[in-house]
Structures are given as structure tokens and as C-alpha cells.
PDB file of C-alpha atoms and ligand atoms in Angstrom:
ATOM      1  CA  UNK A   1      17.759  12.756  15.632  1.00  0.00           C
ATOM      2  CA  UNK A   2      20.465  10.665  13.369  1.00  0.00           C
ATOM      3  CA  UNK A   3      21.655  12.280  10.292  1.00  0.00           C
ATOM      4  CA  UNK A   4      19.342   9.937   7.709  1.00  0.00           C
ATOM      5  CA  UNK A   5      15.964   7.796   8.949  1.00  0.00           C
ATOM      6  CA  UNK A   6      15.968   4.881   6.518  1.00  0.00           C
ATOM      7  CA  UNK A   7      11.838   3.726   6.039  1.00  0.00           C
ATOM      8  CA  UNK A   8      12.172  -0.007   5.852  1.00  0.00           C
ATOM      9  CA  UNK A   9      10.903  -3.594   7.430  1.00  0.00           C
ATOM     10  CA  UNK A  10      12.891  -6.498   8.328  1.00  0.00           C
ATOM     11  CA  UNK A  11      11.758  -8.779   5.558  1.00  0.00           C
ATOM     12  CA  UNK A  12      12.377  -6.482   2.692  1.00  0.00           C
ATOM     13  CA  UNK A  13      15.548  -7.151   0.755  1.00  0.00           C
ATOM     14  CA  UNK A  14      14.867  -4.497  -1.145  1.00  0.00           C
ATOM     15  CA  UNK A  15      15.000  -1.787   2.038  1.00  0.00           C
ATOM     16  CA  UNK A  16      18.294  -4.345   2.897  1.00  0.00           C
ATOM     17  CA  UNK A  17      20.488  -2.696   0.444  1.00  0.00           C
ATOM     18  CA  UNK A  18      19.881   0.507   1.779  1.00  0.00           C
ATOM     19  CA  UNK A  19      20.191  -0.104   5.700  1.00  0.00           C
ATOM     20  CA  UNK A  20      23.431  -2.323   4.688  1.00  0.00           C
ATOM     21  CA  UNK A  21      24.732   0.809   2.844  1.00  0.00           C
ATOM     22  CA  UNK A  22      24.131   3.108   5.429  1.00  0.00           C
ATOM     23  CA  UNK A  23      25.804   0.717   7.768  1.00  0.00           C
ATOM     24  CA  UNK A  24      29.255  -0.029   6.089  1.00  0.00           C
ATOM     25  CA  UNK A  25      29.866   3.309   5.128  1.00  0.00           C
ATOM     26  CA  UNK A  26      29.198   4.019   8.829  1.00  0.00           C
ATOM     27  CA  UNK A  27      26.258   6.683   8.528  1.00  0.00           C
ATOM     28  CA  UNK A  28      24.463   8.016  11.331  1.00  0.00           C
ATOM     29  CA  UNK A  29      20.662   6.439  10.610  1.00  0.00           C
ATOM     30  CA  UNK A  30      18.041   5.025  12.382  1.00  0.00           C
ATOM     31  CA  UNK A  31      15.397   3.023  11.028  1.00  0.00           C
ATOM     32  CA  UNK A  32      11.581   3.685  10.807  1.00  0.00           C
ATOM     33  CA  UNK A  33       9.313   0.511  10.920  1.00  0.00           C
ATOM     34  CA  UNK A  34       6.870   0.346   8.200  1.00  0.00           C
ATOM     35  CA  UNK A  35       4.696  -1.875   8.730  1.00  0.00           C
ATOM     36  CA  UNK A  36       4.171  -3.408   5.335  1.00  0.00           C
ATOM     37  CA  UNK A  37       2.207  -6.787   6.106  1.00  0.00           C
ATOM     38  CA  UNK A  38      -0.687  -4.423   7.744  1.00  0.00           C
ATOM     39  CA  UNK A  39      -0.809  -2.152   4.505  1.00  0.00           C
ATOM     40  CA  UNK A  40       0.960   0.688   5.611  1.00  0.00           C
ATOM     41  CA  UNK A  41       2.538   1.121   1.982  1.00  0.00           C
ATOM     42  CA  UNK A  42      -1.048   1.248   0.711  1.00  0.00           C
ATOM     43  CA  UNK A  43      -2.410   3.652   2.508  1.00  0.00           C
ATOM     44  CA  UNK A  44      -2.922   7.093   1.147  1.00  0.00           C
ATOM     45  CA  UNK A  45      -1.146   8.981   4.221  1.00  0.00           C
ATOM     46  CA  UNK A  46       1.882   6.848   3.219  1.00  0.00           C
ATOM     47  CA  UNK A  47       1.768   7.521  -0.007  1.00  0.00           C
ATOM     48  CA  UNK A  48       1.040  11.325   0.291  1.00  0.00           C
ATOM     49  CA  UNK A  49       3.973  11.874   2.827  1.00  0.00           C
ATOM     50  CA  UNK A  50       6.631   9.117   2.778  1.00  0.00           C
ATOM     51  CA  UNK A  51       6.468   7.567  -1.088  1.00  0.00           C
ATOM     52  CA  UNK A  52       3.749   7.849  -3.943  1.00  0.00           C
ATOM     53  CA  UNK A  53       4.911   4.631  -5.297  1.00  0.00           C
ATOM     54  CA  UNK A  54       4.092   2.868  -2.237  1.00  0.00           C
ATOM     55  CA  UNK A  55       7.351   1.341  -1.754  1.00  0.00           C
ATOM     56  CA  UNK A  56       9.973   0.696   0.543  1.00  0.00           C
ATOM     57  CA  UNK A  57      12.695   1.318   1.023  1.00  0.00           C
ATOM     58  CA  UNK A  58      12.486   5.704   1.279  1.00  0.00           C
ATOM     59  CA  UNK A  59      16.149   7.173   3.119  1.00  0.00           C
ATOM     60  CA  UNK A  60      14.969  10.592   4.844  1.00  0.00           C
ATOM     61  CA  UNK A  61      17.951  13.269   4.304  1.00  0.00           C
ATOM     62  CA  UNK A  62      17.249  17.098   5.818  1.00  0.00           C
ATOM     63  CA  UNK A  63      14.022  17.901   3.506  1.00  0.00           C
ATOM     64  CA  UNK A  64      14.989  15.149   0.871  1.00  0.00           C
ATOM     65  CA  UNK A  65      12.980  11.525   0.290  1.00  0.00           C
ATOM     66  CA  UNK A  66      14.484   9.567  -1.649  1.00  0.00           C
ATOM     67  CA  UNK A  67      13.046   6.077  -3.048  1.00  0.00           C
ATOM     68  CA  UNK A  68      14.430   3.112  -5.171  1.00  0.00           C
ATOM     69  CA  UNK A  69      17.368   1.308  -3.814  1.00  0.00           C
ATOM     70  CA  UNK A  70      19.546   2.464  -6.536  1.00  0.00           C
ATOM     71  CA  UNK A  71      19.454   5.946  -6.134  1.00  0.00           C
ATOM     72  CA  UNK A  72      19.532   5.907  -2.588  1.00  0.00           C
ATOM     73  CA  UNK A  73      23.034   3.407  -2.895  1.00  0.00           C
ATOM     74  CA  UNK A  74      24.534   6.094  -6.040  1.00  0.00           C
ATOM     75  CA  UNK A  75      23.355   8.774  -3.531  1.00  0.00           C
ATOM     76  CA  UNK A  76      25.237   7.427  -0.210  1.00  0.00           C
ATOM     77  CA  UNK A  77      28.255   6.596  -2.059  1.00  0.00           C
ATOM     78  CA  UNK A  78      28.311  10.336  -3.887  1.00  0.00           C
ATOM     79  CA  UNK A  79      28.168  11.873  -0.433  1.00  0.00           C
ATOM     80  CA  UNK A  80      30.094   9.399   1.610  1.00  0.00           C
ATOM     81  CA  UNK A  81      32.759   8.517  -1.701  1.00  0.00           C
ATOM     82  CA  UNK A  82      32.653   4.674  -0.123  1.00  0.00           C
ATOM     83  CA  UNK A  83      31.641   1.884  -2.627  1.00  0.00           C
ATOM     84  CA  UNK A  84      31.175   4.441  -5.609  1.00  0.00           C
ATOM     85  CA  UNK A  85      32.070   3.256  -8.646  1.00  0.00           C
ATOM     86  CA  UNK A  86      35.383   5.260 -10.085  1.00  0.00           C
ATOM     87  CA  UNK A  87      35.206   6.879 -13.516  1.00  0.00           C
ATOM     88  CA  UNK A  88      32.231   6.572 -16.739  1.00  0.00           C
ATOM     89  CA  UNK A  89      32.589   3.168 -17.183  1.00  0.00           C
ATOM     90  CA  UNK A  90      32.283   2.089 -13.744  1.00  0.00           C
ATOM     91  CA  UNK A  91      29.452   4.126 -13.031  1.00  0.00           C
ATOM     92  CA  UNK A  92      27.357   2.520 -16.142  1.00  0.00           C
ATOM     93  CA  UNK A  93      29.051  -0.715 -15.389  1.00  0.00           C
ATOM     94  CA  UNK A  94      27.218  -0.345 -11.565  1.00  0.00           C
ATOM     95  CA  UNK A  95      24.131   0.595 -13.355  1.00  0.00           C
ATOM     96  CA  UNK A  96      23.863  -2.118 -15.565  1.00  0.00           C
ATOM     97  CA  UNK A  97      24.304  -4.258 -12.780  1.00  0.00           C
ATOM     98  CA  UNK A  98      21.651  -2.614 -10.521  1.00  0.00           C
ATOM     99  CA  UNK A  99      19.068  -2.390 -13.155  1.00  0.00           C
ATOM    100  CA  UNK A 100      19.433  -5.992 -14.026  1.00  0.00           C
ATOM    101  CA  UNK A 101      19.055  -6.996 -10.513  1.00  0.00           C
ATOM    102  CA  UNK A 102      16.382  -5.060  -9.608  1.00  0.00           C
ATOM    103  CA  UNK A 103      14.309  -6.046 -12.758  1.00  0.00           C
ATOM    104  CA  UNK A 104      15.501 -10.017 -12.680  1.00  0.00           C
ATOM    105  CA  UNK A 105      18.025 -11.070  -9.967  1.00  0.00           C
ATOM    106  CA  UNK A 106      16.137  -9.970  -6.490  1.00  0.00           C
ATOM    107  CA  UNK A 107      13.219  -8.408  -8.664  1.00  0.00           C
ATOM    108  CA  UNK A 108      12.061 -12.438  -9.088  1.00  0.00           C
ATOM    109  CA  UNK A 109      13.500 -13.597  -5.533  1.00  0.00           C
ATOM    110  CA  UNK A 110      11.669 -11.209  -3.626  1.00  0.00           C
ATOM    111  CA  UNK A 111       8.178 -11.894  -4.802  1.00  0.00           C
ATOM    112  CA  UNK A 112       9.111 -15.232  -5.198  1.00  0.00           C
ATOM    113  CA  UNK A 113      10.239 -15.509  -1.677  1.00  0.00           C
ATOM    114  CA  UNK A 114       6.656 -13.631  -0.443  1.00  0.00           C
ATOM    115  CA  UNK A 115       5.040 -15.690  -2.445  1.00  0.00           C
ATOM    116  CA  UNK A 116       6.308 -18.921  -0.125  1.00  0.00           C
ATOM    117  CA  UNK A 117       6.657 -17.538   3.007  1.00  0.00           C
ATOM    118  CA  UNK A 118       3.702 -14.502   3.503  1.00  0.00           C
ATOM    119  CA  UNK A 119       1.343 -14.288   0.660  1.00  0.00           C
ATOM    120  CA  UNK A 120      -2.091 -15.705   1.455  1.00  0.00           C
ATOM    121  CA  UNK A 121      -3.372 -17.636   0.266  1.00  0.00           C
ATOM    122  CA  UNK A 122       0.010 -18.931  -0.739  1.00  0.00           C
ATOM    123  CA  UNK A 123       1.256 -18.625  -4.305  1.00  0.00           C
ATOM    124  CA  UNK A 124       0.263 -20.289  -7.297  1.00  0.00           C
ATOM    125  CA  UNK A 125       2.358 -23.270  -8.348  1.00  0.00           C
ATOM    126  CA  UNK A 126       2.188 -22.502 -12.026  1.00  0.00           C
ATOM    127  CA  UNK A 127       3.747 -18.944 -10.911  1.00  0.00           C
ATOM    128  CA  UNK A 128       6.197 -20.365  -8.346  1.00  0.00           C
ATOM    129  CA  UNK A 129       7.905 -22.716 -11.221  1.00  0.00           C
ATOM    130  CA  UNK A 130       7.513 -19.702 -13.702  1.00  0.00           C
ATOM    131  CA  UNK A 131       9.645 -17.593 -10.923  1.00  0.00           C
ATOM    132  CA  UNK A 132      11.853 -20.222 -10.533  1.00  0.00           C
ATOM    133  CA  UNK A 133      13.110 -21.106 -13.667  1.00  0.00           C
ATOM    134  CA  UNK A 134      13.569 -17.309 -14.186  1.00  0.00           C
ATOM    135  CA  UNK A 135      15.464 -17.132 -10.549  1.00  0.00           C
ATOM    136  CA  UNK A 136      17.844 -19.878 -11.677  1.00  0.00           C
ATOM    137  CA  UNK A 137      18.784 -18.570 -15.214  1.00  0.00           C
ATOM    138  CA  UNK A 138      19.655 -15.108 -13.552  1.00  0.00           C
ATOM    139  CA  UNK A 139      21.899 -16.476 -10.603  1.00  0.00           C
ATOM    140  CA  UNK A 140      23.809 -18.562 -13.285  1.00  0.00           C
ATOM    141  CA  UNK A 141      24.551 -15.366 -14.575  1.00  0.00           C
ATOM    142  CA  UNK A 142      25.547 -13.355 -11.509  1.00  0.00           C
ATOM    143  CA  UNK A 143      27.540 -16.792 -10.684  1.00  0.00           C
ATOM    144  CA  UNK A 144      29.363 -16.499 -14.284  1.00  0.00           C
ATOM    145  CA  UNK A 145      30.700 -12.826 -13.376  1.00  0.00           C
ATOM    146  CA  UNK A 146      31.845 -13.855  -9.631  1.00  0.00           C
ATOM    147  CA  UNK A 147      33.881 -16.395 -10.692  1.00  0.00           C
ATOM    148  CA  UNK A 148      36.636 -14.412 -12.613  1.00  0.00           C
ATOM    149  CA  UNK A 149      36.575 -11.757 -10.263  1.00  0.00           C
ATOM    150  CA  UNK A 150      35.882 -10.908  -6.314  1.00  0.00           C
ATOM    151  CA  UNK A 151      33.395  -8.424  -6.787  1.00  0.00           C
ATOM    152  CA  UNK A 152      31.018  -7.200  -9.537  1.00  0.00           C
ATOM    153  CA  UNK A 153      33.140  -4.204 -10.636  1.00  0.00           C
ATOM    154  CA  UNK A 154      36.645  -6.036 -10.145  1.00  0.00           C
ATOM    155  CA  UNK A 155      38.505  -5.416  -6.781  1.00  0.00           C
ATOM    156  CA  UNK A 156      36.796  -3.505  -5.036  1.00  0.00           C
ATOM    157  CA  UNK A 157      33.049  -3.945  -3.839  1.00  0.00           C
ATOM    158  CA  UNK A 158      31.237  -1.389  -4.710  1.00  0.00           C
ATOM    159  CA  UNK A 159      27.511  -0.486  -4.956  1.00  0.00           C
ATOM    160  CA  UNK A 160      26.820  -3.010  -7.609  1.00  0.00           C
ATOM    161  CA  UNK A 161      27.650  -5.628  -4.711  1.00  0.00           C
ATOM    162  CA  UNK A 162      25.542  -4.109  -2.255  1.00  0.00           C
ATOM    163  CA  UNK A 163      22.292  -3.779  -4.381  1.00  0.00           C
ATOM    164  CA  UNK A 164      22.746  -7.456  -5.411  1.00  0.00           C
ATOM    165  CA  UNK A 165      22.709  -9.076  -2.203  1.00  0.00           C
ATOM    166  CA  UNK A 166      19.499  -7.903  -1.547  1.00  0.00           C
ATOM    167  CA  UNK A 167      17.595 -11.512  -0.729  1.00  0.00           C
ATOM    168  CA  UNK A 168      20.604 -13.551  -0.596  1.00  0.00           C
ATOM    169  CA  UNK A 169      21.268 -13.363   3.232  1.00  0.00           C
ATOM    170  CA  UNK A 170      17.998 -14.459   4.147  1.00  0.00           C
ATOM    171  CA  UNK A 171      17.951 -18.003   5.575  1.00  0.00           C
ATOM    172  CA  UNK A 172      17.856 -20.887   2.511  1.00  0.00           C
ATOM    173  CA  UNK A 173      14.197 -22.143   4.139  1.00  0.00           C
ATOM    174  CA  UNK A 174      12.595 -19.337   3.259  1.00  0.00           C
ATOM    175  CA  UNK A 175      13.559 -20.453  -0.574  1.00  0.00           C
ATOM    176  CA  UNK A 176      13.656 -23.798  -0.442  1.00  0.00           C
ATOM    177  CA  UNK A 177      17.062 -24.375  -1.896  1.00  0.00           C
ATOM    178  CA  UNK A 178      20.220 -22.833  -1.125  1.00  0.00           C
ATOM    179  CA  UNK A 179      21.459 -20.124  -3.171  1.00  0.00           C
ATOM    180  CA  UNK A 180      25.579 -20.019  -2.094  1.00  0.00           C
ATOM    181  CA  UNK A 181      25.490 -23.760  -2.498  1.00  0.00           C
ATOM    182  CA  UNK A 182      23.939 -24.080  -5.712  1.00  0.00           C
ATOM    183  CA  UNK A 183      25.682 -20.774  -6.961  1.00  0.00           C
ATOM    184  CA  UNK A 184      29.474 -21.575  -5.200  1.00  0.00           C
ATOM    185  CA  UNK A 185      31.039 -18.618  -6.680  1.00  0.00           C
ATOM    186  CA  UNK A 186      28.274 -16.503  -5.015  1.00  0.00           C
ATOM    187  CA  UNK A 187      28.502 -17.861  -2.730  1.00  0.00           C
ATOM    188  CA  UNK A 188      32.430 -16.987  -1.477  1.00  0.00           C
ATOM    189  CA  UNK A 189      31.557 -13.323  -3.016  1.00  0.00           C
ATOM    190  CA  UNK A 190      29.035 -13.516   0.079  1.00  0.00           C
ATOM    191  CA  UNK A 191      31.444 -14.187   2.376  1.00  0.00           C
ATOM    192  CA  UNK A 192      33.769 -11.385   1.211  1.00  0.00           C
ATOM    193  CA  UNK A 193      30.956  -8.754   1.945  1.00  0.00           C
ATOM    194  CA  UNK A 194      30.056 -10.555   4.978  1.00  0.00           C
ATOM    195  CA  UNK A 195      33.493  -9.841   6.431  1.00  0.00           C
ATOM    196  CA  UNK A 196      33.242  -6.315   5.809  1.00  0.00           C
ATOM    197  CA  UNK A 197      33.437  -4.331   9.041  1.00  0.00           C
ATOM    198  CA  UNK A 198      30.046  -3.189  10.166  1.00  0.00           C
ATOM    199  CA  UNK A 199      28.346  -6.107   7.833  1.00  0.00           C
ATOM    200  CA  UNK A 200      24.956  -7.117   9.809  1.00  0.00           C
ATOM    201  CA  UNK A 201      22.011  -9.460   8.916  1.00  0.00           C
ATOM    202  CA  UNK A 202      19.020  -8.002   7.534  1.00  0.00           C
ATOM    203  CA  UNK A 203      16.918  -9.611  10.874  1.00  0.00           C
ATOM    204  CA  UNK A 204      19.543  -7.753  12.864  1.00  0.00           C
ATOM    205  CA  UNK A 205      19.734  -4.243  10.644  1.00  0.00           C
ATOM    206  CA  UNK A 206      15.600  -3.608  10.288  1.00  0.00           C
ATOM    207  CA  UNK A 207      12.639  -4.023  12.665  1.00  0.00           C
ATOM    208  CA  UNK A 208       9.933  -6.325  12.464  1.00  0.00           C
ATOM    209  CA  UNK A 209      11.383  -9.879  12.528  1.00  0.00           C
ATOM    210  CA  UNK A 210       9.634 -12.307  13.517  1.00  0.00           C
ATOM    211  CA  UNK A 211       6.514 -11.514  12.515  1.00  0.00           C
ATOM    212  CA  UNK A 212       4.404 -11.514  15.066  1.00  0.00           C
ATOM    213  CA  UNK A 213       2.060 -14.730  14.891  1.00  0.00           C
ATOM    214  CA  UNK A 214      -1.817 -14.480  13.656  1.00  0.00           C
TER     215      UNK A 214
HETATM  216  N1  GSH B   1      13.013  -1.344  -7.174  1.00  0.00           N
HETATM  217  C1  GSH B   1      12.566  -1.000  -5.849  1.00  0.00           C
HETATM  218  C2  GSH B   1      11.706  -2.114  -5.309  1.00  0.00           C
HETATM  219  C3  GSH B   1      11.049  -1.725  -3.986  1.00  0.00           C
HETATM  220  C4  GSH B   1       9.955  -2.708  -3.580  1.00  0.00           C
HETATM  221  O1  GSH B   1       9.349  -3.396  -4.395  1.00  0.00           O
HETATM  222  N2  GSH B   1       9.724  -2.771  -2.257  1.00  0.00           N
HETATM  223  C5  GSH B   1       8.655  -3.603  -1.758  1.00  0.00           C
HETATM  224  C6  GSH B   1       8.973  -4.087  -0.356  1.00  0.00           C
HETATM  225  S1  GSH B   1      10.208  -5.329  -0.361  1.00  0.00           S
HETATM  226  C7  GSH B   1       7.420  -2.765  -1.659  1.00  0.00           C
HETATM  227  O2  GSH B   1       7.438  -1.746  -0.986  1.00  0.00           O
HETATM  228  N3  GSH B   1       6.341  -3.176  -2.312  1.00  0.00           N
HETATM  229  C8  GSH B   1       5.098  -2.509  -2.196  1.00  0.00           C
HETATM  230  C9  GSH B   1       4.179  -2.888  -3.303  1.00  0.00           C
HETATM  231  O3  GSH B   1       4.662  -3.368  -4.329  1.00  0.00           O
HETATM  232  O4  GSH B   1       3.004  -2.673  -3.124  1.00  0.00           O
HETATM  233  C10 GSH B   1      13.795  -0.739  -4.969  1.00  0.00           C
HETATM  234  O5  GSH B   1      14.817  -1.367  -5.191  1.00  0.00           O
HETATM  235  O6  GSH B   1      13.709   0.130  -4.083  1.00  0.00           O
END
């Protein structure tokens, strides 16, 4: 059995940042398929024994289950000592970082993304442009902070990086506008993790894609 099972699903950004963690620090880990789109998350075995949140992603470790994407990146870079941030201010620096992503960077791309793409019916227009507008004031600000330096902490990519690009590899249909384009300094700070070694596409990294068709 590998050293960590990571509890994920292709589509999830969110469970990206994990599996993409767990694959440039080169980790032993496997994934386990939930299958999210069937209402695996919802059901009470799931939450009982994998995550009473009902979220994904959960990284398995020996007798530990861990949840939210920011402790389990702060956790793999603590044991591992790759992509941690380096001293008190770094570490709050990554923090702000993840927390503001999480809540308003891929916390609105993600739904808003579902919302397009798997949600049925489909989602409201009224919330789309809401989403949107929020989506678009955020990047700006991501954009602003890439383009006086490579990564989000300064030289070095660290976990701050890694949480961030949660959504952003997924392909620019699936948005219906292109995020690297409209956001150009993002855009090149993409391409620097990209050509990390081990860096893989969430469709390759996770099960479940494609979907099969109803
Ligand atoms: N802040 C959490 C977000 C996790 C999250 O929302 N995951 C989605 C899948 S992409 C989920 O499991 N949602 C279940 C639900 O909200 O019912 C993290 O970063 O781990």
C-alpha cells in the first residue's frame, strides 16, 4: 500500500492541490476515487469514516485523515521540508495567501466552474454574473502580485503557489474565457510551475475524467 491515499476526483481543483503536492515533492500516494457526482460526499458512511464535512480532498497518513487543502499542503511540506514557507513571516505570508484563495480566488472558480459545466439544471444567470464579477476582481489581484515577482512568496514556489492553482489548469472552455490570457502575468507564473519536474494535469493526476455520459 503507498505511504499516503489521497481521497479525490478528477474534476476537483480543490483535491488538485493536494495530488499536485504529493506529486512534486515526490510522495509515495495513490489516489482513491470518490465519486462525487453520484453523492458519495453526502452519504453518511462517507461522512462517518472518510470526512464529516463532506468534502474532498481527505490525504490518508498511518491512522491520520486529514481534510482542507491547506493543512494537508502545510502538512506535506512540514514532513517533506519541499515548498514550505521559511521563517514567521513566510509562513503567515503562505497563509494569507491560502485563505484568500480558498475563500475568493478558486473558492468562486470552482462553483462557478460547476455551475457551467455539471450543475443541473445549469446555474442561474443572475449568480453566474454575480460569480463572475467577483472571479475577475480576485485574479486582478493575484495578477498584481505575479507581476513583480515569480512566485507568491518571492523566489521560490512554495505552498502558496500550489494551493492557488487549484482551477487554473483546467481547459479555458470549461470557463468560458481564458484565465492566463486575460491575467498574462498568471499566466507565465503557470508556466513556471508547469515546468516543475513531476508537474501533471489534474485529468492526468485524479480518476474520473471524462465523466462518463448520462
Ligand atoms: N476549502 C476546501 C474546499 C473543499 C471542497 O469544497 N471540495 C468540494 C469538491 S471540489 C467538495 O467536496 N464539496 C462537497 C460539498 O460542498 O458538498 C479545501 O480546500 O479542501
Amino acid at each position: 500500500m503507498a505511504e499516503y491515499q489521497l481521497y479525490c476526483f478528477a474534476q476537483s481543483g480543490n483535491a488538485y492541490r493536494a495530488a499536485l503536492m504529493l506529486n512534486l515533492i515526490d510522495a509515495d500516494w495513490a489516489p482513491i476515487f470518490v465519486d462525487y457526482f453520484n453523492g458519495e460526499t453526502r452519504k453518511g458512511e462517507y461522512r462517518t469514516n472518510v470526512n464529516e464535512m463532506g468534502e474532498v480532498p481527505v490525504l490518508a497518513h498511518g491512522k491520520r485523515k486529514l481534510s482542507q487543502s491547506g493543512v494537508i499542503l502545510t502538512y506535506l511540506a512540514a514532513r517533506s521540508g519541499k515548498f514550505a514557507p521559511k521563517g514567521d513571516d513566510e509562513r503567515l505570508e503562505a497563509m494569507r495567501w491560502i485563505i484568500f484563495d480558498n475563500q475568493k480566488v478558486n473558492g468562486f472558480l470552482g462553483p462557478y466552474r460547476f455551475l457551467r459545466n455539471f450543475a443541473k439544471p445549469p446555474g442561474d444567470p443572475a449568480v453566474l454574473g454575480f460569480l463572475k464579477g467577483r472571479i475577475d476582481g480576485n485574479l486582478a489581484i493575484v495578477n498584481k502580485r505575479l507581476s513583480t515577482r515569480p512566485f507568491v512568496l518571492g523566489d521560490r514556489p512554495s505552498i502558496a503557489d500550489i494551493s492557488l492553482t487549484a482551477y487554473l489548469y483546467y481547459p479555458s472552455s470549461e470557463f468560458g474565457f481564458d484565465i492566463a490570457a486575460e491575467h498574462p502575468a498568471s499566466g507565465a507564473w503557470l508556466e513556471r510551475i508547469q515546468a516543475l519536474p513531476r508537474w501533471k494535469h489534474p485529468y492526468e493526476l485524479m480518476p474520473g475524467h471524462p465523466l462518463p455520459t448520462s
